[in-house]
Amino acid sequence: MKIKRKDLLSLKDITKEEIDGIFNLALSFKEVIRRPIPKVPALRGKTVCNLFFESSTRTRFSFELAEKRLSADTLNFSASTSALTKGETTLDTLKNIGAMRVDAFVIRHSFTGAPHFLARNTPASVINAGDGTNEHPTQALLDIFTIKEKKNKLKGLKVLIIGDILHSRVARSNIYGMLKMGMEMNLCGPPTLLPREFESLGCRIFYNLDKILSEVDIIMALRVQKERGGKSLIPSFREYRKIYGITAERLKYIKKDALIMHPGPVNWGVELDYDVLELDKNIILEQVKNGVAIRMAVLYSLIGPGKEEIDED
Ligand code: CP
């Protein structure tokens, strides 16, 4: 199914049917990725520009790889070597790149709303690859897809997101997306990083991790975001680990079939003890792996032809 929207900026306004459509496409693209030559001509002739104004490893590389796997032409923008350094405005930069006939922009920016601003100023499709503390829709899609693959269902699963929820665009997109898929959302973190207003989104709030940890099917730890001031809102990393970390001791009390996730990058020894690294429950690298197929599906849904044509490739 091709989704009927120009842009993917948020999971707030996306329907369950659209999410299911993206997941079905991602399954087809996972099969493509497993082929000896993992490439299809689905986006041949299309141009995608990756605009990363903020640092990234996973999102940037998986979008680039997704574009290459779909045979799109790609442009990679680097703010530090662009005309921005000569005083050009961001809007002028975007309009000039757009004038070169770009079909889609993938944008990460430290300002909330930057992708929405770009979307209003270009006829091209815009994909939000993380804006400030607002949303990171493709991360949430790959998270939910990975859970579905592992658990073979979504409805009724109990999810616990732990940590710096205040600054987390991943948490916001996951909350919107997971609630739509019928999952039960529980949030836990220090009061300074978890305002009660999240209750109004349909989440249960916990400040004591040990009150909820043993009940949940999915444990998603979040990074304490030093660059957004998260560290100044906790006493110390040591204290944080003791109260909110998935420690070796706490691993004894989680459900046998619980899954442990993290969007990355991980502060090992803070959010997760190193003991988590070797566990089968740790599906962090499977999240990363699925990021390519999900981003292929999103690009294809926005700027590709109909689904039938992938099967012919
Ligand atoms: N999950 C995530 O957004 O990671 P990067 O910052 O490395 O892209």
PDB file of C-alpha atoms and ligand atoms in Angstrom:
ATOM      1  CA  MET A   1       0.000   0.000   0.000  1.00  0.00           C
ATOM      2  CA  LYS A   2       1.287   3.455  -0.911  1.00  0.00           C
ATOM      3  CA  ILE A   3       0.453   5.904   1.880  1.00  0.00           C
ATOM      4  CA  LYS A   4      -1.516   8.940   0.737  1.00  0.00           C
ATOM      5  CA  ARG A   5       0.569  11.693   2.273  1.00  0.00           C
ATOM      6  CA  LYS A   6       3.373  13.884   1.025  1.00  0.00           C
ATOM      7  CA  ASP A   7       5.479  13.724   4.183  1.00  0.00           C
ATOM      8  CA  LEU A   8       6.196  11.572   7.238  1.00  0.00           C
ATOM      9  CA  LEU A   9       6.674  14.061  10.056  1.00  0.00           C
ATOM     10  CA  SER A  10       4.957  12.409  13.018  1.00  0.00           C
ATOM     11  CA  LEU A  11       3.243   9.240  14.192  1.00  0.00           C
ATOM     12  CA  LYS A  12       0.553  11.351  15.867  1.00  0.00           C
ATOM     13  CA  ASP A  13      -1.576  11.633  12.745  1.00  0.00           C
ATOM     14  CA  ILE A  14      -0.761   8.339  11.020  1.00  0.00           C
ATOM     15  CA  THR A  15      -3.375   5.560  10.965  1.00  0.00           C
ATOM     16  CA  LYS A  16      -2.978   1.943  12.091  1.00  0.00           C
ATOM     17  CA  GLU A  17      -3.668   0.917   8.482  1.00  0.00           C
ATOM     18  CA  GLU A  18      -0.798   3.099   7.248  1.00  0.00           C
ATOM     19  CA  ILE A  19       1.527   1.547   9.841  1.00  0.00           C
ATOM     20  CA  ASP A  20       0.414  -1.969   8.805  1.00  0.00           C
ATOM     21  CA  GLY A  21       1.046  -1.006   5.151  1.00  0.00           C
ATOM     22  CA  ILE A  22       4.592   0.168   5.953  1.00  0.00           C
ATOM     23  CA  PHE A  23       5.232  -3.069   7.900  1.00  0.00           C
ATOM     24  CA  ASN A  24       4.038  -5.225   4.963  1.00  0.00           C
ATOM     25  CA  LEU A  25       6.374  -3.359   2.626  1.00  0.00           C
ATOM     26  CA  ALA A  26       9.238  -3.704   5.130  1.00  0.00           C
ATOM     27  CA  LEU A  27       8.732  -7.486   5.131  1.00  0.00           C
ATOM     28  CA  SER A  28       9.113  -7.511   1.320  1.00  0.00           C
ATOM     29  CA  PHE A  29      12.225  -5.348   1.603  1.00  0.00           C
ATOM     30  CA  LYS A  30      13.740  -7.644   4.249  1.00  0.00           C
ATOM     31  CA  GLU A  31      13.534 -10.385   1.633  1.00  0.00           C
ATOM     32  CA  VAL A  32      15.273  -8.074  -0.883  1.00  0.00           C
ATOM     33  CA  ILE A  33      18.044  -7.346   1.662  1.00  0.00           C
ATOM     34  CA  ARG A  34      18.680 -11.100   2.085  1.00  0.00           C
ATOM     35  CA  ARG A  35      19.297 -11.575  -1.671  1.00  0.00           C
ATOM     36  CA  PRO A  36      22.914 -11.984  -2.954  1.00  0.00           C
ATOM     37  CA  ILE A  37      22.474  -8.641  -4.737  1.00  0.00           C
ATOM     38  CA  PRO A  38      20.349  -6.705  -2.230  1.00  0.00           C
ATOM     39  CA  LYS A  39      19.099  -4.029  -4.571  1.00  0.00           C
ATOM     40  CA  VAL A  40      15.904  -3.250  -6.541  1.00  0.00           C
ATOM     41  CA  PRO A  41      15.307  -0.505  -9.122  1.00  0.00           C
ATOM     42  CA  ALA A  42      12.173   0.744  -7.296  1.00  0.00           C
ATOM     43  CA  LEU A  43      13.402   4.349  -6.903  1.00  0.00           C
ATOM     44  CA  ARG A  44      15.552   4.541 -10.029  1.00  0.00           C
ATOM     45  CA  GLY A  45      15.407   8.120 -11.333  1.00  0.00           C
ATOM     46  CA  LYS A  46      14.428   9.528  -7.903  1.00  0.00           C
ATOM     47  CA  THR A  47      16.738  11.752  -5.870  1.00  0.00           C
ATOM     48  CA  VAL A  48      16.817  11.805  -2.071  1.00  0.00           C
ATOM     49  CA  CYS A  49      18.731  14.430  -0.080  1.00  0.00           C
ATOM     50  CA  ASN A  50      19.862  13.596   3.467  1.00  0.00           C
ATOM     51  CA  LEU A  51      19.988  16.771   5.541  1.00  0.00           C
ATOM     52  CA  PHE A  52      21.612  15.969   8.873  1.00  0.00           C
ATOM     53  CA  PHE A  53      22.063  19.165  10.889  1.00  0.00           C
ATOM     54  CA  GLU A  54      22.666  17.066  14.033  1.00  0.00           C
ATOM     55  CA  SER A  55      24.925  14.056  14.561  1.00  0.00           C
ATOM     56  CA  SER A  56      23.712  10.531  13.810  1.00  0.00           C
ATOM     57  CA  THR A  57      25.109   7.079  13.129  1.00  0.00           C
ATOM     58  CA  ARG A  58      22.171   4.653  12.888  1.00  0.00           C
ATOM     59  CA  THR A  59      19.548   6.857  11.262  1.00  0.00           C
ATOM     60  CA  ARG A  60      21.895   8.479   8.772  1.00  0.00           C
ATOM     61  CA  PHE A  61      23.523   5.249   7.581  1.00  0.00           C
ATOM     62  CA  SER A  62      20.297   3.280   7.441  1.00  0.00           C
ATOM     63  CA  PHE A  63      18.588   5.966   5.344  1.00  0.00           C
ATOM     64  CA  GLU A  64      21.614   6.093   3.036  1.00  0.00           C
ATOM     65  CA  LEU A  65      21.650   2.327   2.714  1.00  0.00           C
ATOM     66  CA  ALA A  66      17.868   2.206   2.178  1.00  0.00           C
ATOM     67  CA  GLU A  67      18.189   4.747  -0.645  1.00  0.00           C
ATOM     68  CA  LYS A  68      21.031   2.769  -2.262  1.00  0.00           C
ATOM     69  CA  ARG A  69      19.120  -0.538  -1.920  1.00  0.00           C
ATOM     70  CA  LEU A  70      16.213   1.134  -3.762  1.00  0.00           C
ATOM     71  CA  SER A  71      18.529   2.555  -6.486  1.00  0.00           C
ATOM     72  CA  ALA A  72      17.758   6.208  -5.678  1.00  0.00           C
ATOM     73  CA  ASP A  73      20.363   8.905  -6.318  1.00  0.00           C
ATOM     74  CA  THR A  74      21.474  10.369  -3.004  1.00  0.00           C
ATOM     75  CA  LEU A  75      22.824  13.719  -1.876  1.00  0.00           C
ATOM     76  CA  ASN A  76      24.394  14.062   1.556  1.00  0.00           C
ATOM     77  CA  PHE A  77      24.356  17.528   3.076  1.00  0.00           C
ATOM     78  CA  SER A  78      26.891  18.549   5.668  1.00  0.00           C
ATOM     79  CA  ALA A  79      26.166  21.870   7.405  1.00  0.00           C
ATOM     80  CA  SER A  80      29.841  22.512   8.231  1.00  0.00           C
ATOM     81  CA  THR A  81      30.939  22.456   4.548  1.00  0.00           C
ATOM     82  CA  SER A  82      27.845  24.170   3.104  1.00  0.00           C
ATOM     83  CA  ALA A  83      27.099  27.815   2.237  1.00  0.00           C
ATOM     84  CA  LEU A  84      25.465  28.097   5.683  1.00  0.00           C
ATOM     85  CA  THR A  85      28.994  28.899   6.887  1.00  0.00           C
ATOM     86  CA  LYS A  86      28.929  31.965   4.559  1.00  0.00           C
ATOM     87  CA  GLY A  87      25.701  33.240   6.094  1.00  0.00           C
ATOM     88  CA  GLU A  88      23.090  31.650   3.808  1.00  0.00           C
ATOM     89  CA  THR A  89      19.803  31.039   5.641  1.00  0.00           C
ATOM     90  CA  THR A  90      18.569  27.497   6.187  1.00  0.00           C
ATOM     91  CA  LEU A  91      15.465  28.244   4.095  1.00  0.00           C
ATOM     92  CA  ASP A  92      17.580  29.492   1.169  1.00  0.00           C
ATOM     93  CA  THR A  93      19.795  26.428   1.468  1.00  0.00           C
ATOM     94  CA  LEU A  94      16.737  24.157   1.341  1.00  0.00           C
ATOM     95  CA  LYS A  95      15.177  26.021  -1.608  1.00  0.00           C
ATOM     96  CA  ASN A  96      18.442  25.878  -3.562  1.00  0.00           C
ATOM     97  CA  ILE A  97      18.857  22.147  -3.008  1.00  0.00           C
ATOM     98  CA  GLY A  98      15.168  21.671  -3.888  1.00  0.00           C
ATOM     99  CA  ALA A  99      15.697  23.583  -7.165  1.00  0.00           C
ATOM    100  CA  MET A 100      17.989  20.737  -8.278  1.00  0.00           C
ATOM    101  CA  ARG A 101      14.877  18.500  -8.439  1.00  0.00           C
ATOM    102  CA  VAL A 102      14.961  16.514  -5.257  1.00  0.00           C
ATOM    103  CA  ASP A 103      12.065  14.075  -4.732  1.00  0.00           C
ATOM    104  CA  ALA A 104      12.509  13.615  -0.978  1.00  0.00           C
ATOM    105  CA  PHE A 105      14.371  15.208   1.918  1.00  0.00           C
ATOM    106  CA  VAL A 106      15.361  13.271   5.031  1.00  0.00           C
ATOM    107  CA  ILE A 107      15.996  15.794   7.784  1.00  0.00           C
ATOM    108  CA  ARG A 108      17.408  15.659  11.295  1.00  0.00           C
ATOM    109  CA  HIS A 109      17.593  18.943  13.174  1.00  0.00           C
ATOM    110  CA  SER A 110      18.028  20.017  16.772  1.00  0.00           C
ATOM    111  CA  PHE A 111      15.053  22.416  16.408  1.00  0.00           C
ATOM    112  CA  THR A 112      11.592  21.003  17.037  1.00  0.00           C
ATOM    113  CA  GLY A 113       9.469  21.648  13.933  1.00  0.00           C
ATOM    114  CA  ALA A 114      12.362  22.015  11.442  1.00  0.00           C
ATOM    115  CA  PRO A 115      11.031  19.172   9.196  1.00  0.00           C
ATOM    116  CA  HIS A 116       7.501  20.658   9.336  1.00  0.00           C
ATOM    117  CA  PHE A 117       8.915  24.042   8.254  1.00  0.00           C
ATOM    118  CA  LEU A 118      10.761  22.431   5.351  1.00  0.00           C
ATOM    119  CA  ALA A 119       7.660  20.447   4.345  1.00  0.00           C
ATOM    120  CA  ARG A 120       5.676  23.693   4.047  1.00  0.00           C
ATOM    121  CA  ASN A 121       8.346  25.151   1.788  1.00  0.00           C
ATOM    122  CA  THR A 122       8.998  22.348  -0.688  1.00  0.00           C
ATOM    123  CA  PRO A 123       6.879  20.265  -3.045  1.00  0.00           C
ATOM    124  CA  ALA A 124       9.221  17.311  -2.281  1.00  0.00           C
ATOM    125  CA  SER A 125       8.381  14.670   0.333  1.00  0.00           C
ATOM    126  CA  VAL A 126       9.929  15.300   3.753  1.00  0.00           C
ATOM    127  CA  ILE A 127      10.805  12.577   6.271  1.00  0.00           C
ATOM    128  CA  ASN A 128      11.492  13.571   9.863  1.00  0.00           C
ATOM    129  CA  ALA A 129      14.686  11.787  10.982  1.00  0.00           C
ATOM    130  CA  GLY A 130      14.455  13.348  14.476  1.00  0.00           C
ATOM    131  CA  ASP A 131      13.562  16.944  15.378  1.00  0.00           C
ATOM    132  CA  GLY A 132      14.712  18.329  18.714  1.00  0.00           C
ATOM    133  CA  THR A 133      12.765  16.758  21.555  1.00  0.00           C
ATOM    134  CA  ASN A 134       9.672  16.286  19.406  1.00  0.00           C
ATOM    135  CA  GLU A 135       9.512  13.105  17.297  1.00  0.00           C
ATOM    136  CA  HIS A 136      11.530  10.415  15.530  1.00  0.00           C
ATOM    137  CA  PRO A 137       8.837   8.549  13.583  1.00  0.00           C
ATOM    138  CA  THR A 138      11.004   6.085  11.622  1.00  0.00           C
ATOM    139  CA  GLN A 139      12.752   4.999  14.851  1.00  0.00           C
ATOM    140  CA  ALA A 140       9.382   4.194  16.420  1.00  0.00           C
ATOM    141  CA  LEU A 141       8.263   2.347  13.285  1.00  0.00           C
ATOM    142  CA  LEU A 142      11.360   0.151  13.357  1.00  0.00           C
ATOM    143  CA  ASP A 143      10.931  -0.421  17.101  1.00  0.00           C
ATOM    144  CA  ILE A 144       7.301  -1.504  16.735  1.00  0.00           C
ATOM    145  CA  PHE A 145       8.110  -3.621  13.657  1.00  0.00           C
ATOM    146  CA  THR A 146      10.899  -5.405  15.581  1.00  0.00           C
ATOM    147  CA  ILE A 147       8.559  -6.130  18.494  1.00  0.00           C
ATOM    148  CA  LYS A 148       5.920  -7.518  16.096  1.00  0.00           C
ATOM    149  CA  GLU A 149       8.514  -9.730  14.445  1.00  0.00           C
ATOM    150  CA  LYS A 150       9.658 -11.099  17.816  1.00  0.00           C
ATOM    151  CA  LYS A 151       6.293 -11.442  19.562  1.00  0.00           C
ATOM    152  CA  ASN A 152       4.110 -12.119  16.524  1.00  0.00           C
ATOM    153  CA  LYS A 153       1.568  -9.643  17.890  1.00  0.00           C
ATOM    154  CA  LEU A 154       1.323  -6.121  19.245  1.00  0.00           C
ATOM    155  CA  LYS A 155      -2.153  -5.722  20.755  1.00  0.00           C
ATOM    156  CA  GLY A 156      -2.162  -6.117  24.524  1.00  0.00           C
ATOM    157  CA  LEU A 157       1.630  -6.160  24.974  1.00  0.00           C
ATOM    158  CA  LYS A 158       2.811  -4.229  28.047  1.00  0.00           C
ATOM    159  CA  VAL A 159       5.604  -1.800  27.197  1.00  0.00           C
ATOM    160  CA  LEU A 160       7.798   0.030  29.696  1.00  0.00           C
ATOM    161  CA  ILE A 161       9.864   3.014  28.521  1.00  0.00           C
ATOM    162  CA  ILE A 162      12.465   4.007  31.111  1.00  0.00           C
ATOM    163  CA  GLY A 163      14.482   7.159  31.543  1.00  0.00           C
ATOM    164  CA  ASP A 164      14.812  10.613  30.038  1.00  0.00           C
ATOM    165  CA  ILE A 165      11.315  10.758  28.571  1.00  0.00           C
ATOM    166  CA  LEU A 166      11.170  14.550  28.835  1.00  0.00           C
ATOM    167  CA  HIS A 167      13.820  14.982  26.126  1.00  0.00           C
ATOM    168  CA  SER A 168      13.022  11.874  24.103  1.00  0.00           C
ATOM    169  CA  ARG A 169      11.674  12.196  20.565  1.00  0.00           C
ATOM    170  CA  VAL A 170      11.879   8.384  20.389  1.00  0.00           C
ATOM    171  CA  ALA A 171       9.529   8.051  23.380  1.00  0.00           C
ATOM    172  CA  ARG A 172       6.974  10.471  21.916  1.00  0.00           C
ATOM    173  CA  SER A 173       6.814   8.737  18.537  1.00  0.00           C
ATOM    174  CA  ASN A 174       6.670   5.320  20.204  1.00  0.00           C
ATOM    175  CA  ILE A 175       3.869   6.425  22.534  1.00  0.00           C
ATOM    176  CA  TYR A 176       1.762   7.667  19.584  1.00  0.00           C
ATOM    177  CA  GLY A 177       2.521   4.612  17.443  1.00  0.00           C
ATOM    178  CA  MET A 178       2.262   1.914  20.125  1.00  0.00           C
ATOM    179  CA  LEU A 179      -1.050   3.197  21.512  1.00  0.00           C
ATOM    180  CA  LYS A 180      -2.443   3.056  17.962  1.00  0.00           C
ATOM    181  CA  MET A 181      -1.374  -0.584  17.728  1.00  0.00           C
ATOM    182  CA  GLY A 182      -3.240  -1.419  20.973  1.00  0.00           C
ATOM    183  CA  MET A 183      -0.177  -1.703  23.231  1.00  0.00           C
ATOM    184  CA  GLU A 184      -0.246  -0.727  26.917  1.00  0.00           C
ATOM    185  CA  MET A 185       2.156   2.119  27.656  1.00  0.00           C
ATOM    186  CA  ASN A 186       4.000   2.480  30.963  1.00  0.00           C
ATOM    187  CA  LEU A 187       6.645   5.141  31.551  1.00  0.00           C
ATOM    188  CA  CYS A 188       9.197   5.228  34.353  1.00  0.00           C
ATOM    189  CA  GLY A 189      11.893   7.732  35.208  1.00  0.00           C
ATOM    190  CA  PRO A 190      12.972  10.370  37.692  1.00  0.00           C
ATOM    191  CA  PRO A 191      10.275  13.041  38.250  1.00  0.00           C
ATOM    192  CA  THR A 192      12.642  15.639  36.729  1.00  0.00           C
ATOM    193  CA  LEU A 193      12.690  13.683  33.446  1.00  0.00           C
ATOM    194  CA  LEU A 194       9.100  12.390  33.465  1.00  0.00           C
ATOM    195  CA  PRO A 195       6.379  15.022  33.786  1.00  0.00           C
ATOM    196  CA  ARG A 196       2.879  13.771  34.712  1.00  0.00           C
ATOM    197  CA  GLU A 197       1.464  15.376  31.557  1.00  0.00           C
ATOM    198  CA  PHE A 198       2.332  12.133  29.736  1.00  0.00           C
ATOM    199  CA  GLU A 199      -0.694  10.601  31.503  1.00  0.00           C
ATOM    200  CA  SER A 200      -2.897  12.686  29.222  1.00  0.00           C
ATOM    201  CA  LEU A 201      -1.448  10.793  26.232  1.00  0.00           C
ATOM    202  CA  GLY A 202      -2.786   7.521  27.716  1.00  0.00           C
ATOM    203  CA  CYS A 203       0.324   6.305  29.580  1.00  0.00           C
ATOM    204  CA  ARG A 204       0.740   5.035  33.154  1.00  0.00           C
ATOM    205  CA  ILE A 205       3.496   6.834  35.063  1.00  0.00           C
ATOM    206  CA  PHE A 206       5.881   5.178  37.556  1.00  0.00           C
ATOM    207  CA  TYR A 207       8.719   6.697  39.511  1.00  0.00           C
ATOM    208  CA  ASN A 208       9.682   3.370  41.155  1.00  0.00           C
ATOM    209  CA  LEU A 209      11.082   0.965  38.536  1.00  0.00           C
ATOM    210  CA  ASP A 210      10.728  -2.107  40.747  1.00  0.00           C
ATOM    211  CA  LYS A 211       6.936  -1.582  40.988  1.00  0.00           C
ATOM    212  CA  ILE A 212       6.412  -2.280  37.275  1.00  0.00           C
ATOM    213  CA  LEU A 213       9.530  -3.961  35.802  1.00  0.00           C
ATOM    214  CA  SER A 214       8.515  -7.594  36.467  1.00  0.00           C
ATOM    215  CA  GLU A 215       5.099  -7.177  34.759  1.00  0.00           C
ATOM    216  CA  VAL A 216       6.145  -5.966  31.324  1.00  0.00           C
ATOM    217  CA  ASP A 217       6.778  -7.684  27.980  1.00  0.00           C
ATOM    218  CA  ILE A 218       8.947  -4.968  26.470  1.00  0.00           C
ATOM    219  CA  ILE A 219      11.603  -2.935  28.297  1.00  0.00           C
ATOM    220  CA  MET A 220      12.855   0.073  26.346  1.00  0.00           C
ATOM    221  CA  ALA A 221      15.645   1.985  28.070  1.00  0.00           C
ATOM    222  CA  LEU A 222      16.420   5.517  26.878  1.00  0.00           C
ATOM    223  CA  ARG A 223      19.683   7.402  26.904  1.00  0.00           C
ATOM    224  CA  VAL A 224      20.145  10.190  29.415  1.00  0.00           C
ATOM    225  CA  GLN A 225      20.578  13.024  26.897  1.00  0.00           C
ATOM    226  CA  LYS A 226      23.605  14.961  28.108  1.00  0.00           C
ATOM    227  CA  GLU A 227      23.435  17.346  25.132  1.00  0.00           C
ATOM    228  CA  ARG A 228      19.871  18.385  26.054  1.00  0.00           C
ATOM    229  CA  GLY A 229      20.598  18.908  29.737  1.00  0.00           C
ATOM    230  CA  GLY A 230      19.388  15.486  30.945  1.00  0.00           C
ATOM    231  CA  LYS A 231      22.455  14.945  33.131  1.00  0.00           C
ATOM    232  CA  SER A 232      21.816  18.161  35.065  1.00  0.00           C
ATOM    233  CA  LEU A 233      18.378  16.776  36.037  1.00  0.00           C
ATOM    234  CA  ILE A 234      19.742  13.663  37.815  1.00  0.00           C
ATOM    235  CA  PRO A 235      22.097  13.543  40.825  1.00  0.00           C
ATOM    236  CA  SER A 236      24.732  11.418  39.005  1.00  0.00           C
ATOM    237  CA  PHE A 237      25.030   8.560  36.500  1.00  0.00           C
ATOM    238  CA  ARG A 238      25.860   6.249  39.425  1.00  0.00           C
ATOM    239  CA  GLU A 239      22.669   7.179  41.239  1.00  0.00           C
ATOM    240  CA  TYR A 240      20.658   6.904  38.012  1.00  0.00           C
ATOM    241  CA  ARG A 241      21.931   3.361  37.374  1.00  0.00           C
ATOM    242  CA  LYS A 242      21.040   2.342  40.922  1.00  0.00           C
ATOM    243  CA  ILE A 243      17.464   3.598  40.676  1.00  0.00           C
ATOM    244  CA  TYR A 244      16.577   3.295  36.972  1.00  0.00           C
ATOM    245  CA  GLY A 245      19.248   1.087  35.382  1.00  0.00           C
ATOM    246  CA  ILE A 246      18.613  -2.428  34.028  1.00  0.00           C
ATOM    247  CA  THR A 247      21.239  -3.929  36.300  1.00  0.00           C
ATOM    248  CA  ALA A 248      22.390  -7.530  36.600  1.00  0.00           C
ATOM    249  CA  GLU A 249      20.325  -7.750  39.815  1.00  0.00           C
ATOM    250  CA  ARG A 250      17.142  -6.464  38.140  1.00  0.00           C
ATOM    251  CA  LEU A 251      17.546  -8.922  35.243  1.00  0.00           C
ATOM    252  CA  LYS A 252      16.576 -11.657  37.742  1.00  0.00           C
ATOM    253  CA  TYR A 253      13.103 -10.190  38.148  1.00  0.00           C
ATOM    254  CA  ILE A 254      12.055  -9.516  34.559  1.00  0.00           C
ATOM    255  CA  LYS A 255       9.715 -11.846  32.626  1.00  0.00           C
ATOM    256  CA  LYS A 256      11.501 -14.793  31.004  1.00  0.00           C
ATOM    257  CA  ASP A 257      10.301 -13.751  27.557  1.00  0.00           C
ATOM    258  CA  ALA A 258      10.685  -9.996  28.046  1.00  0.00           C
ATOM    259  CA  LEU A 259      12.603  -8.123  25.332  1.00  0.00           C
ATOM    260  CA  ILE A 260      15.163  -5.400  26.074  1.00  0.00           C
ATOM    261  CA  MET A 261      15.416  -2.523  23.622  1.00  0.00           C
ATOM    262  CA  HIS A 262      17.273   0.769  23.336  1.00  0.00           C
ATOM    263  CA  PRO A 263      17.228   3.226  20.412  1.00  0.00           C
ATOM    264  CA  GLY A 264      20.940   3.946  20.873  1.00  0.00           C
ATOM    265  CA  PRO A 265      23.447   5.277  21.444  1.00  0.00           C
ATOM    266  CA  VAL A 266      23.615   3.427  24.798  1.00  0.00           C
ATOM    267  CA  ASN A 267      25.429   4.750  27.867  1.00  0.00           C
ATOM    268  CA  TRP A 268      26.545   1.227  28.903  1.00  0.00           C
ATOM    269  CA  GLY A 269      26.796   0.877  32.662  1.00  0.00           C
ATOM    270  CA  VAL A 270      24.167   3.596  33.122  1.00  0.00           C
ATOM    271  CA  GLU A 271      20.851   2.709  31.398  1.00  0.00           C
ATOM    272  CA  LEU A 272      21.904  -0.922  30.804  1.00  0.00           C
ATOM    273  CA  ASP A 273      24.518  -3.024  32.573  1.00  0.00           C
ATOM    274  CA  TYR A 274      27.053  -4.769  30.330  1.00  0.00           C
ATOM    275  CA  ASP A 275      25.367  -8.062  31.375  1.00  0.00           C
ATOM    276  CA  VAL A 276      22.549  -7.217  28.916  1.00  0.00           C
ATOM    277  CA  LEU A 277      24.958  -7.334  25.943  1.00  0.00           C
ATOM    278  CA  GLU A 278      25.063 -11.113  25.593  1.00  0.00           C
ATOM    279  CA  LEU A 279      21.414 -11.859  26.375  1.00  0.00           C
ATOM    280  CA  ASP A 280      18.999 -13.205  23.730  1.00  0.00           C
ATOM    281  CA  LYS A 281      16.501 -10.737  25.185  1.00  0.00           C
ATOM    282  CA  ASN A 282      18.684  -7.895  23.946  1.00  0.00           C
ATOM    283  CA  ILE A 283      17.297  -6.983  20.518  1.00  0.00           C
ATOM    284  CA  ILE A 284      19.130  -3.678  20.069  1.00  0.00           C
ATOM    285  CA  LEU A 285      21.031  -4.747  16.954  1.00  0.00           C
ATOM    286  CA  GLU A 286      17.874  -6.253  15.468  1.00  0.00           C
ATOM    287  CA  GLN A 287      16.275  -2.815  15.849  1.00  0.00           C
ATOM    288  CA  VAL A 288      19.207  -1.357  13.905  1.00  0.00           C
ATOM    289  CA  LYS A 289      19.010  -4.095  11.250  1.00  0.00           C
ATOM    290  CA  ASN A 290      15.277  -3.521  10.720  1.00  0.00           C
ATOM    291  CA  GLY A 291      15.915   0.206  10.364  1.00  0.00           C
ATOM    292  CA  VAL A 292      17.051  -0.308   6.768  1.00  0.00           C
ATOM    293  CA  ALA A 293      13.924  -2.227   5.687  1.00  0.00           C
ATOM    294  CA  ILE A 294      11.608   0.194   7.494  1.00  0.00           C
ATOM    295  CA  ARG A 295      13.293   3.215   5.888  1.00  0.00           C
ATOM    296  CA  MET A 296      13.103   1.517   2.478  1.00  0.00           C
ATOM    297  CA  ALA A 297       9.384   1.013   3.108  1.00  0.00           C
ATOM    298  CA  VAL A 298       8.841   4.632   4.147  1.00  0.00           C
ATOM    299  CA  LEU A 299      10.747   6.032   1.142  1.00  0.00           C
ATOM    300  CA  TYR A 300       8.940   3.675  -1.195  1.00  0.00           C
ATOM    301  CA  SER A 301       5.543   4.530   0.347  1.00  0.00           C
ATOM    302  CA  LEU A 302       6.111   8.247  -0.173  1.00  0.00           C
ATOM    303  CA  ILE A 303       7.868   8.464  -3.537  1.00  0.00           C
ATOM    304  CA  GLY A 304       7.786   4.985  -5.080  1.00  0.00           C
ATOM    305  CA  PRO A 305       5.467   3.321  -7.555  1.00  0.00           C
ATOM    306  CA  GLY A 306       2.807   0.744  -6.521  1.00  0.00           C
ATOM    307  CA  LYS A 307       3.674  -2.329  -4.416  1.00  0.00           C
ATOM    308  CA  GLU A 308       3.128  -4.761  -7.338  1.00  0.00           C
ATOM    309  CA  GLU A 309       6.227  -3.410  -9.024  1.00  0.00           C
ATOM    310  CA  ILE A 310       8.570  -4.534  -6.224  1.00  0.00           C
ATOM    311  CA  ASP A 311       7.437  -8.127  -6.681  1.00  0.00           C
ATOM    312  CA  GLU A 312       8.369  -7.882 -10.384  1.00  0.00           C
ATOM    313  CA  ASP A 313      11.868  -6.524  -9.656  1.00  0.00           C
TER     314      ASP A 313
HETATM  315  N1   CP B   1      18.465   5.983  17.217  1.00  0.00           N
HETATM  316  C1   CP B   1      19.079   7.037  16.659  1.00  0.00           C
HETATM  317  O1   CP B   1      18.432   8.016  16.235  1.00  0.00           O
HETATM  318  O2   CP B   1      20.446   6.932  16.578  1.00  0.00           O
HETATM  319  P1   CP B   1      21.397   7.954  15.819  1.00  0.00           P
HETATM  320  O3   CP B   1      21.401   9.239  16.591  1.00  0.00           O
HETATM  321  O4   CP B   1      22.738   7.289  15.754  1.00  0.00           O
HETATM  322  O5   CP B   1      20.808   8.183  14.440  1.00  0.00           O
END
